[in-house]
Each structure stands twice: as structure tokens, then as C-alpha cells.
Short mmCIF file of C-alpha atoms in Angstrom, two decimals:
data_model
loop_
_atom_site.label_atom_id
_atom_site.label_comp_id
_atom_site.label_asym_id
_atom_site.label_seq_id
_atom_site.Cartn_x
_atom_site.Cartn_y
_atom_site.Cartn_z
CA MET Q 1 1.82 7.24 95.07
CA LYS Q 2 -0.42 9.58 93.14
CA PHE Q 3 0.53 10.12 89.51
CA PRO Q 4 0.90 13.75 88.41
CA VAL Q 5 -1.01 14.80 85.32
CA LEU Q 6 1.60 15.06 82.57
CA ALA Q 7 1.51 15.44 78.84
CA ALA Q 8 2.39 12.23 77.04
CA VAL Q 9 6.13 12.09 76.56
CA GLY Q 10 7.74 12.65 73.17
CA LEU Q 11 4.70 13.18 70.95
CA ALA Q 12 5.10 14.65 67.50
CA SER Q 13 2.17 15.71 65.31
CA LEU Q 14 2.34 15.65 61.54
CA ALA Q 15 0.98 18.39 59.34
CA SER Q 16 -0.48 15.98 56.80
CA GLY Q 17 -2.09 12.58 56.89
CA ALA Q 18 -4.82 11.10 59.04
CA ALA Q 19 -4.83 8.89 62.08
CA VAL Q 20 -5.60 5.25 61.37
CA HIS Q 21 -8.77 4.14 63.13
CA SER Q 22 -10.67 0.88 63.12
CA SER Q 23 -13.78 -0.24 64.94
CA GLN Q 24 -11.87 -3.47 65.64
CA ARG Q 25 -8.86 -1.77 67.19
CA LYS Q 26 -8.09 -2.37 70.83
CA SER Q 27 -8.43 0.95 72.61
CA TYR Q 28 -5.64 2.14 74.87
CA ASP Q 29 -7.42 5.38 75.72
CA GLY Q 30 -6.73 6.29 79.32
CA TYR Q 31 -4.08 3.61 79.76
CA LYS Q 32 -0.91 4.70 81.52
CA VAL Q 33 2.58 3.34 81.06
CA VAL Q 34 4.73 3.64 84.15
CA ARG Q 35 8.39 2.83 84.70
CA LEU Q 36 8.62 1.33 88.18
CA SER Q 37 11.98 0.91 89.87
CA VAL Q 38 12.34 -2.71 90.93
CA GLY Q 39 15.43 -2.40 93.13
CA GLN Q 40 15.52 -5.55 95.21
CA ASP Q 41 11.71 -5.81 95.42
CA VAL Q 42 11.37 -8.35 92.61
CA ALA Q 43 8.80 -10.43 94.48
CA LYS Q 44 6.72 -7.37 95.37
CA VAL Q 45 6.71 -5.94 91.85
CA SER Q 46 5.97 -9.37 90.35
CA SER Q 47 3.09 -9.79 92.80
CA ILE Q 48 1.59 -6.41 91.88
CA ILE Q 49 1.78 -7.23 88.18
CA GLU Q 50 0.23 -10.66 88.69
CA LYS Q 51 -2.47 -9.55 91.12
CA LEU Q 52 -3.64 -6.68 88.91
CA ASP Q 53 -3.18 -8.74 85.71
CA LEU Q 54 -0.94 -6.12 84.13
CA THR Q 55 1.36 -6.41 81.13
CA THR Q 56 4.97 -5.28 80.92
CA TRP Q 57 7.07 -4.05 78.03
CA MET Q 58 10.46 -5.32 79.15
CA GLY Q 59 9.90 -8.86 80.32
CA PRO Q 60 9.62 -9.98 83.94
CA PRO Q 61 10.98 -7.73 86.73
CA LYS Q 62 14.67 -8.14 87.53
CA ALA Q 63 16.65 -6.99 90.56
CA GLY Q 64 18.43 -3.69 90.17
CA ARG Q 65 16.42 -2.71 87.11
CA HIS Q 66 13.03 -1.24 86.31
CA SER Q 67 9.78 -2.57 84.93
CA ASP Q 68 7.73 -0.72 82.30
CA ILE Q 69 4.12 -1.50 83.15
CA VAL Q 70 0.93 -0.88 81.14
CA ILE Q 71 -2.01 0.02 83.40
CA PRO Q 72 -5.67 0.04 82.24
CA PRO Q 73 -7.80 2.93 83.56
CA ALA Q 74 -9.72 0.62 85.89
CA GLN Q 75 -6.51 -0.48 87.62
CA VAL Q 76 -4.80 2.90 88.07
CA ALA Q 77 -6.12 3.49 91.60
CA ALA Q 78 -5.18 -0.02 92.72
CA PHE Q 79 -1.72 0.33 91.21
CA GLU Q 80 -1.18 3.66 92.96
CA ALA Q 81 -2.18 2.14 96.28
CA ALA Q 82 0.06 -0.89 95.80
CA THR Q 83 3.15 1.16 94.90
CA VAL Q 84 3.05 3.87 97.59
CA GLY Q 85 6.61 4.91 98.39
CA MET Q 86 8.11 3.26 95.31
CA LYS Q 87 9.96 5.22 92.62
CA ALA Q 88 8.00 5.58 89.40
CA THR Q 89 8.15 7.67 86.23
CA ILE Q 90 5.31 8.16 83.78
CA MET Q 91 6.17 7.19 80.21
CA HIS Q 92 2.70 7.74 78.77
CA GLU Q 93 0.00 9.63 80.62
CA ASP Q 94 -2.53 8.51 77.98
CA LEU Q 95 -1.22 5.67 75.84
CA GLY Q 96 -4.17 5.93 73.45
CA LEU Q 97 -3.26 9.54 72.66
CA SER Q 98 0.37 8.60 72.05
CA ILE Q 99 -0.68 5.80 69.70
CA ASP Q 100 -2.97 8.10 67.73
CA GLU Q 101 -0.10 10.54 67.25
CA GLN Q 102 2.17 7.77 65.98
CA ASN Q 103 -0.55 6.31 63.75
CA THR Q 104 -0.84 9.52 61.76
CA PHE Q 105 0.35 8.06 58.47
CA SER Q 106 1.33 10.38 55.64
CA THR Q 107 -0.26 9.64 52.28
CA TYR Q 108 2.21 7.78 50.07
CA ALA Q 109 2.05 8.26 46.33
CA ALA Q 110 3.26 5.23 44.40
CA GLY Q 111 6.47 5.94 42.54
CA SER Q 112 7.74 8.50 45.05
CA ALA Q 113 10.42 6.61 46.98
CA ASN Q 114 12.21 9.64 48.41
CA ALA Q 115 13.44 10.90 51.77
CA THR Q 116 10.00 12.19 52.82
CA TRP Q 117 9.09 8.54 53.40
CA PHE Q 118 10.92 8.74 56.71
CA ASN Q 119 8.79 11.60 58.07
CA SER Q 120 6.12 9.22 59.37
CA TYR Q 121 5.14 5.59 59.88
CA HIS Q 122 3.22 3.81 57.13
CA SER Q 123 0.72 1.09 56.35
CA TYR Q 124 1.96 -2.37 55.45
CA ALA Q 125 0.76 -2.00 51.86
CA ASP Q 126 2.75 1.22 51.50
CA HIS Q 127 5.87 -0.48 52.84
CA ILE Q 128 5.66 -3.07 50.09
CA GLN Q 129 5.07 -0.37 47.48
CA PHE Q 130 8.00 1.67 48.79
CA LEU Q 131 10.36 -1.29 48.30
CA LYS Q 132 9.04 -1.80 44.77
CA ASP Q 133 9.46 1.89 43.97
CA LEU Q 134 12.96 1.97 45.42
CA GLN Q 135 13.93 -1.05 43.35
CA SER Q 136 12.45 0.41 40.17
CA SER Q 137 14.66 3.47 40.61
CA TYR Q 138 17.76 1.22 40.57
CA PRO Q 139 16.66 -1.67 38.34
CA SER Q 140 20.14 -2.86 37.41
CA GLN Q 141 21.39 -2.93 40.99
CA SER Q 142 18.50 -4.36 43.00
CA ALA Q 143 15.61 -6.82 43.17
CA VAL Q 144 12.58 -7.22 45.40
CA ILE Q 145 12.69 -10.71 46.88
CA SER Q 146 10.82 -13.00 49.26
CA ALA Q 147 12.19 -15.32 51.95
CA GLY Q 148 8.95 -17.33 51.90
CA ASN Q 149 5.42 -16.81 53.15
CA SER Q 150 3.81 -16.04 56.49
CA LEU Q 151 1.08 -18.14 58.09
CA ASN Q 152 -1.56 -16.10 56.26
CA GLY Q 153 0.24 -16.26 52.93
CA ARG Q 154 1.92 -12.86 52.91
CA PRO Q 155 5.37 -12.88 51.29
CA ILE Q 156 8.22 -12.06 53.67
CA THR Q 157 9.38 -9.28 51.39
CA GLY Q 158 12.87 -7.87 51.21
CA ILE Q 159 15.18 -6.02 48.87
CA HIS Q 160 18.45 -7.40 47.52
CA PHE Q 161 21.08 -5.08 46.07
CA TRP Q 162 24.65 -5.47 44.89
CA GLY Q 163 27.58 -3.64 43.34
CA THR Q 164 28.97 -3.40 39.84
CA GLY Q 165 30.65 -6.77 40.29
CA GLY Q 166 27.27 -8.48 40.25
CA LYS Q 167 25.56 -10.92 42.61
CA GLY Q 168 26.86 -13.86 44.60
CA LYS Q 169 29.19 -12.18 47.09
CA PRO Q 170 29.02 -12.84 50.87
CA ALA Q 171 25.66 -11.71 52.22
CA ILE Q 172 24.77 -8.99 54.71
CA VAL Q 173 21.32 -9.88 56.10
CA PHE Q 174 19.11 -7.62 58.23
CA HIS Q 175 15.75 -8.55 59.78
CA GLY Q 176 13.29 -5.95 61.04
CA THR Q 177 9.90 -6.12 62.78
CA VAL Q 178 10.33 -9.62 64.13
CA HIS Q 179 8.04 -8.37 66.89
CA ALA Q 180 5.07 -6.65 65.31
CA ARG Q 181 4.88 -3.59 67.58
CA GLU Q 182 8.50 -2.55 67.00
CA TRP Q 183 7.72 -0.20 64.12
CA ILE Q 184 10.94 1.79 64.33
CA SER Q 185 12.87 -1.32 63.27
CA THR Q 186 10.89 -1.40 60.01
CA MET Q 187 11.80 2.17 59.21
CA VAL Q 188 15.46 1.82 60.16
CA VAL Q 189 16.01 -1.23 57.95
CA GLU Q 190 14.37 0.66 55.08
CA TYR Q 191 16.57 3.64 55.85
CA PHE Q 192 19.65 1.48 55.28
CA ALA Q 193 18.32 0.28 51.92
CA TYR Q 194 17.34 3.80 50.82
CA TYR Q 195 20.62 5.35 51.95
CA MET Q 196 22.84 2.73 50.35
CA LEU Q 197 21.02 2.66 47.02
CA THR Q 198 20.72 6.43 46.68
CA ASN Q 199 24.43 6.80 47.53
CA SER Q 200 25.61 3.75 45.62
CA ALA Q 201 27.86 5.82 43.34
CA THR Q 202 29.90 7.23 46.23
CA THR Q 203 33.31 5.72 46.86
CA GLU Q 204 32.34 4.53 50.34
CA ILE Q 205 29.06 2.79 49.45
CA LYS Q 206 30.42 1.44 46.18
CA GLY Q 207 33.20 -0.18 48.17
CA PHE Q 208 30.68 -1.93 50.42
CA LEU Q 209 28.50 -3.05 47.50
CA ASP Q 210 31.47 -4.38 45.54
CA LYS Q 211 32.37 -6.52 48.56
CA TYR Q 212 28.97 -7.73 49.78
CA ASP Q 213 25.44 -8.52 48.63
CA MET Q 214 22.84 -6.73 50.79
CA PHE Q 215 19.59 -8.48 51.81
CA PHE Q 216 17.27 -6.31 53.90
CA PHE Q 217 13.89 -7.57 55.19
CA PRO Q 218 12.04 -4.69 56.92
CA VAL Q 219 9.07 -6.82 58.06
CA VAL Q 220 9.70 -10.52 58.75
CA ASN Q 221 6.45 -10.86 60.75
CA PRO Q 222 3.96 -9.43 58.24
CA ASP Q 223 0.78 -10.94 59.75
CA GLY Q 224 1.62 -9.60 63.20
CA PHE Q 225 2.62 -6.22 61.75
CA VAL Q 226 -0.68 -5.85 59.91
CA TYR Q 227 -2.54 -6.82 63.08
CA SER Q 228 -0.63 -4.19 65.04
CA GLN Q 229 -1.89 -1.58 62.58
CA THR Q 230 -5.49 -2.72 62.33
CA ASN Q 231 -6.36 -4.29 65.68
CA ASP Q 232 -3.81 -3.95 68.48
CA ARG Q 233 -0.90 -1.51 68.31
CA LEU Q 234 1.01 -3.46 70.97
CA TRP Q 235 0.73 -6.90 69.32
CA ARG Q 236 4.05 -8.79 69.39
CA LYS Q 237 3.68 -12.35 68.05
CA ASN Q 238 2.58 -13.87 64.77
CA ARG Q 239 -1.09 -14.88 64.30
CA GLN Q 240 -0.77 -18.63 64.80
CA SER Q 241 -3.29 -20.62 66.79
CA THR Q 242 -2.39 -23.32 69.31
CA SER Q 243 -4.42 -26.47 69.82
CA GLY Q 244 -6.31 -26.41 73.12
CA SER Q 245 -5.94 -22.67 73.66
CA SER Q 246 -7.99 -19.65 72.62
CA CYS Q 247 -4.85 -17.46 72.75
CA ILE Q 248 -3.25 -16.52 69.44
CA GLY Q 249 0.35 -16.11 68.41
CA HIS Q 250 3.79 -17.65 68.63
CA ASP Q 251 6.83 -15.49 69.33
CA ILE Q 252 8.89 -16.15 66.23
CA ASN Q 253 12.03 -15.01 68.03
CA ARG Q 254 11.66 -17.77 70.61
CA ASN Q 255 10.83 -20.42 68.02
CA TRP Q 256 14.07 -20.97 66.08
CA PRO Q 257 15.21 -24.62 66.15
CA TYR Q 258 18.32 -24.13 68.25
CA GLN Q 259 18.48 -24.21 72.08
CA TRP Q 260 14.67 -24.09 71.92
CA SER Q 261 14.21 -26.57 74.77
CA VAL Q 262 16.39 -24.71 77.27
CA THR Q 263 14.22 -23.53 80.16
CA GLY Q 264 13.91 -20.00 81.44
CA GLY Q 265 14.24 -18.10 78.18
CA ALA Q 266 10.70 -18.27 76.82
CA SER Q 267 7.18 -19.17 77.93
CA THR Q 268 5.31 -22.42 77.36
CA SER Q 269 1.97 -20.61 77.77
CA PRO Q 270 0.18 -19.79 74.49
CA CYS Q 271 -1.17 -16.63 76.14
CA ALA Q 272 2.29 -15.24 76.97
CA GLN Q 273 3.98 -12.59 74.86
CA ASP Q 274 7.07 -14.78 74.54
CA PHE Q 275 5.32 -18.09 73.83
CA LYS Q 276 7.91 -20.38 72.24
CA GLY Q 277 5.45 -22.49 70.26
CA THR Q 278 4.64 -26.15 70.70
CA SER Q 279 7.75 -27.39 68.89
CA ALA Q 280 10.98 -25.91 67.58
CA GLY Q 281 10.49 -24.10 64.28
CA ASP Q 282 6.72 -24.67 64.15
CA ALA Q 283 6.02 -21.03 63.16
CA PRO Q 284 5.80 -20.75 59.35
CA GLU Q 285 7.78 -17.50 59.44
CA THR Q 286 10.62 -19.10 61.40
CA ALA Q 287 10.66 -22.10 59.07
CA ALA Q 288 10.79 -19.88 55.99
CA LEU Q 289 13.48 -17.56 57.33
CA SER Q 290 15.70 -20.36 58.62
CA ALA Q 291 15.47 -22.22 55.30
CA TRP Q 292 16.28 -19.04 53.36
CA LEU Q 293 19.30 -18.31 55.56
CA GLN Q 294 20.60 -21.86 55.21
CA ALA Q 295 20.26 -21.68 51.43
CA THR Q 296 21.98 -18.30 51.31
CA LYS Q 297 24.82 -19.58 53.48
CA ALA Q 298 25.27 -22.56 51.16
CA SER Q 299 25.21 -20.49 47.97
CA GLN Q 300 27.30 -17.46 48.90
CA GLY Q 301 28.00 -17.32 52.63
CA VAL Q 302 26.59 -15.00 55.28
CA LYS Q 303 29.09 -12.41 56.43
CA LEU Q 304 26.87 -10.42 58.81
CA PHE Q 305 23.40 -10.94 60.29
CA ILE Q 306 21.67 -8.34 62.44
CA ASP Q 307 18.23 -8.69 64.00
CA TRP Q 308 16.84 -5.17 64.61
CA HIS Q 309 14.48 -4.60 67.54
CA ALA Q 310 13.20 -1.90 69.90
CA TYR Q 311 13.55 -0.63 72.53
CA SER Q 312 16.38 -0.13 75.11
CA GLN Q 313 19.39 1.09 73.08
CA LEU Q 314 21.48 -2.06 73.21
CA PHE Q 315 24.04 -3.47 70.76
CA MET Q 316 24.27 -7.14 71.67
CA THR Q 317 26.17 -10.29 70.80
CA PRO Q 318 25.44 -14.03 71.18
CA TYR Q 319 24.25 -15.79 73.23
CA GLY Q 320 20.71 -15.43 74.50
CA TYR Q 321 20.13 -19.00 75.64
CA SER Q 322 22.89 -18.92 78.29
CA CYS Q 323 24.47 -16.26 80.47
CA THR Q 324 27.71 -18.26 80.73
CA ALA Q 325 28.24 -19.56 77.19
CA LEU Q 326 30.24 -17.18 75.00
CA ALA Q 327 30.79 -17.13 71.27
CA THR Q 328 34.17 -18.39 70.05
CA LYS Q 329 35.10 -14.91 68.84
CA ASN Q 330 33.62 -13.17 71.88
CA THR Q 331 36.60 -10.85 72.38
CA GLU Q 332 36.32 -9.62 68.80
CA TYR Q 333 32.53 -9.40 69.13
CA GLN Q 334 32.75 -7.14 72.17
CA SER Q 335 35.30 -4.93 70.46
CA LEU Q 336 33.13 -4.57 67.36
CA ALA Q 337 29.99 -3.92 69.41
CA LYS Q 338 31.74 -1.22 71.44
CA GLY Q 339 33.11 0.35 68.28
CA ALA Q 340 29.68 0.37 66.65
CA ALA Q 341 28.09 1.85 69.79
CA ALA Q 342 30.74 4.57 69.91
CA ALA Q 343 30.11 5.40 66.25
CA MET Q 344 26.38 5.63 66.93
CA LYS Q 345 26.90 7.85 69.96
CA ALA Q 346 29.08 10.21 67.94
CA VAL Q 347 26.08 11.15 65.75
CA PHE Q 348 23.62 12.52 68.34
CA GLY Q 349 25.02 11.43 71.68
CA THR Q 350 22.69 8.42 71.94
CA THR Q 351 24.20 5.77 74.20
CA PHE Q 352 23.98 2.07 73.38
CA GLN Q 353 25.00 -0.51 75.98
CA THR Q 354 26.92 -3.53 74.68
CA GLY Q 355 27.37 -7.15 75.75
CA PRO Q 356 25.99 -10.68 75.29
CA ILE Q 357 22.18 -10.89 75.05
CA CYS Q 358 21.54 -12.98 78.16
CA SER Q 359 23.57 -10.88 80.58
CA THR Q 360 22.72 -7.55 78.96
CA ILE Q 361 18.93 -7.74 78.70
CA TYR Q 362 17.54 -11.19 79.63
CA LYS Q 363 17.68 -14.86 78.80
CA ALA Q 364 16.12 -15.64 75.42
CA THR Q 365 15.97 -19.15 74.00
CA GLY Q 366 15.19 -20.21 70.43
CA SER Q 367 16.35 -16.85 69.08
CA SER Q 368 17.42 -16.01 65.54
CA VAL Q 369 20.79 -14.73 66.70
CA ASP Q 370 21.82 -17.96 68.40
CA TYR Q 371 20.55 -19.99 65.43
CA VAL Q 372 22.40 -17.91 62.86
CA GLN Q 373 25.54 -17.97 65.01
CA ASP Q 374 25.79 -21.72 65.59
CA VAL Q 375 23.62 -23.39 62.93
CA VAL Q 376 23.96 -21.12 59.90
CA ASN Q 377 27.50 -20.28 61.04
CA ALA Q 378 27.47 -16.70 59.82
CA ASP Q 379 30.75 -14.87 60.30
CA TYR Q 380 29.25 -12.12 62.49
CA VAL Q 381 25.93 -11.96 64.31
CA PHE Q 382 24.38 -9.17 66.40
CA THR Q 383 21.02 -8.00 67.67
CA VAL Q 384 20.25 -4.34 68.25
CA GLU Q 385 17.58 -2.71 70.37
CA LEU Q 386 16.94 0.74 68.91
CA ARG Q 387 15.59 3.90 70.60
CA ASP Q 388 14.62 4.74 73.20
CA THR Q 389 15.48 3.87 76.80
CA GLY Q 390 11.99 4.40 78.14
CA SER Q 391 10.42 7.79 77.46
CA ALA Q 392 8.27 6.47 74.62
CA GLY Q 393 9.10 2.77 74.44
CA PHE Q 394 7.36 0.99 71.58
CA VAL Q 395 5.42 4.10 70.62
CA LEU Q 396 8.38 6.11 69.37
CA PRO Q 397 7.41 9.47 67.83
CA PRO Q 398 7.91 9.77 64.05
CA ALA Q 399 10.27 12.71 64.58
CA GLN Q 400 12.81 10.14 65.81
CA ILE Q 401 12.74 7.95 62.70
CA VAL Q 402 15.42 9.82 60.75
CA PRO Q 403 17.85 10.29 63.66
CA SER Q 404 17.37 6.61 64.56
CA GLY Q 405 18.30 5.64 61.03
CA GLN Q 406 21.26 8.00 60.89
CA GLU Q 407 22.85 6.80 64.11
CA ALA Q 408 22.14 3.14 63.31
CA TRP Q 409 23.78 3.57 59.91
CA ALA Q 410 26.90 4.88 61.68
CA GLY Q 411 27.05 1.61 63.61
CA VAL Q 412 26.54 -0.49 60.49
CA LYS Q 413 29.19 1.47 58.62
CA TYR Q 414 31.62 0.80 61.45
CA LEU Q 415 30.97 -2.94 61.25
CA LEU Q 416 31.30 -3.04 57.46
CA GLY Q 417 34.62 -1.27 57.72
CA ASN Q 418 36.05 -3.27 60.61
CA MET Q 419 34.91 -6.89 60.23
CA GLN Q 420 37.73 -9.26 59.33
#
């Protein structure tokens, strides 16, 4: 199979701002990202990936699905030879070019928390400033908070806001950027905060805020997020070391202290993208977030928890650790997920598949969703994979930030209006 020369899919240039460059950044210039149909050739596709030492964006190959594979320039010819006759689609002709387009950050002026924020992606420092500026515009209704600190001492910063009835009502809690490279999740969680605060006087939003306290954390993996901006755009984990290994990072969404020991849902290799850690809850970020959630549950209750990710367009329910175990309220969960997905589709026609995590995407152990479901005992728990389904993947063009936020808000609004 010879790849045709195509323009990178879905790029969007910005009129202002400059691309973020660093002499330390891992270069993806000339890398290709290819969606390869697996069909029933799981062993063959797995062998190709292993033999050529390639990385994938969607976990290990599965029968009847596809595998999104990142191919360095030096391996392109070998990959072409190995996949002759197989069905493949190019996602990125030059991944480095796509990344440079996405890394074109607009200049943010402190004190200007307005809708133009969502025209581009931003540096970590600007994200923190944006939350502070948003809060300062609504000082009597909001507060900038922290759920604890990361490994490197960065606060896990969020924004808390409430209605005219004051604080202490059941909590709505959203996590974004659990995996560092999933930048669209950062922007979407901030979109919710911006939209709700700037429309807090409307009858609809006031009704939500009078009923619930909102706690939104756009970046719960700050060390990994910073590293994705300065060193490696496709970094996923935190920045934790492991004794006896030179590989860095624990996957903080495979590290939660619930169903952590179940096999098959995470890796025990420190070099793997989904490394579970050496013990349950040994990542400082996981420890801080779990403690904060437990304290919040004890003080006011947790009505709804959503962990926002990218990509694949999925609206999922517990559980991840098992493909046979179902949540007690599974029938209601599936109804709510389908209703939220329908509301999201009604905005732009974007389709979101629904179902339990394990059977819908893959087995995932030690996840936040399972922990919050069965340990924190929140009333409702979901995880969402945002845009897209594979044209851009993790490197989603900035032109899709606003529509992603708008359709996701439609899903959230449905849940807030239909939860019991």
C-alpha cells in the first residue's frame, strides 16, 4: 500500500498568535498517522505494531475495529510493505505540521475573560489566569479552588460557582485533561464554566445554580499538560518516576484505588502509555483528587461526576473494569446517556455512541469513573470522549473548540434537567 500525498486533515490557521516552539520539544515532523482497519487480523496488526515499534492512539488492536497508528518517517516504507492490501486512511500526512497549526496560541491579555478565549488553545499559565479573570468578573458567585497539588507542586486548579442560595448544595464535578494530550477537554470544561457564569441570570442557568454547586477542574494533570506543551505534544501520563525504570509517568486514570488489581485493563510496564503505577493510588494527583472527592461527598454530596476525554465521540457509563458488571441503575444510566447523546447530535449532527466503558471502548481498570461510582457513591457518573472520530484525533483544530463546547453543553443540560 502506497500512501497518497494528502494535506493534513482538518487544519485551521489563526490570524494572530505564534506557534509554540522549544528546542526540547519532540519533533513529529514527517510522522504520519494512519487509521488501519483491523477486521479479524488482530494478530497481524499487533505484530506489525510490535515489530516496527509503533505507537497507537486508541489502545491495542481489537477485532472488528480500527487502529490509529503513529509512524515515524524512517518506518513509513516498512509499514507500507507490511500492510499491502489492507484498508487504511491517512489522518495526518505530516503530524508535525498539524501540531504546529494547533500550537498557534493567541496572546491572552490578563483581565479579558471573554468568548475570544475559545478561538485557540492556550498555555497552562494562561489557563490559570483565565480562571482567575473569570472568577473576578463574578466575585460573589464563584471562587478559584484547588483539589490539592501535583507531583511537581502545581495546584490542581478549578473554579467553584453557586447560585443565589449560597454554597453547600449537592456537587456537580467535572474533570478535564486527565490525559495531558487531550487539550480539547480543557477547553470544553472551561466553556461550561464560562457559559454558566456569563448566563447565570437567565432562568435556566439560575435554576441549575440554585439546585447545585458547580466544581469544574479543566486540568487535573497539570505536570503532564505542561510537558505536552513544552516537550511532547502527545504526552499522556503524569511525570512520576518508577524505581528501576528510566521511563517516566503513571497513567492517573488507571491508578485510582478501586479495581486496580484486576488484570487486562492497564499495563504493569512503566514504559506503557497506560501504566497503572506500582500500587493503587500512588500517583499524587490521584491521591489528591480522590481525597477531595471523598471530602466533598461527605460535606455536601456529589450529584454528578463526569470525566471528560478525547477522542472517539462516546458518552459512557460505568464500568470500565469489567465487561459483565453493570451499575445498579444501569437502565437509567443508558437512558440518560442516550438522551444526552441525542441532545448533542441535535446541535450539529455529531454522533456520540453510548454504553458501558468496557464494552464500548475497552477494558480500563483503576479508573476515576469506577471509583466515583462505587467508592465515593456519587448519584450519577459518566465519562465522555469528545471529538472527533478519527480525522484529527488528539490534534483537534482550534476551529472545533466552540462547536465541541456547544454540543457538549447540550448533553450536560439534558443531564441536569433529567437526573432524578
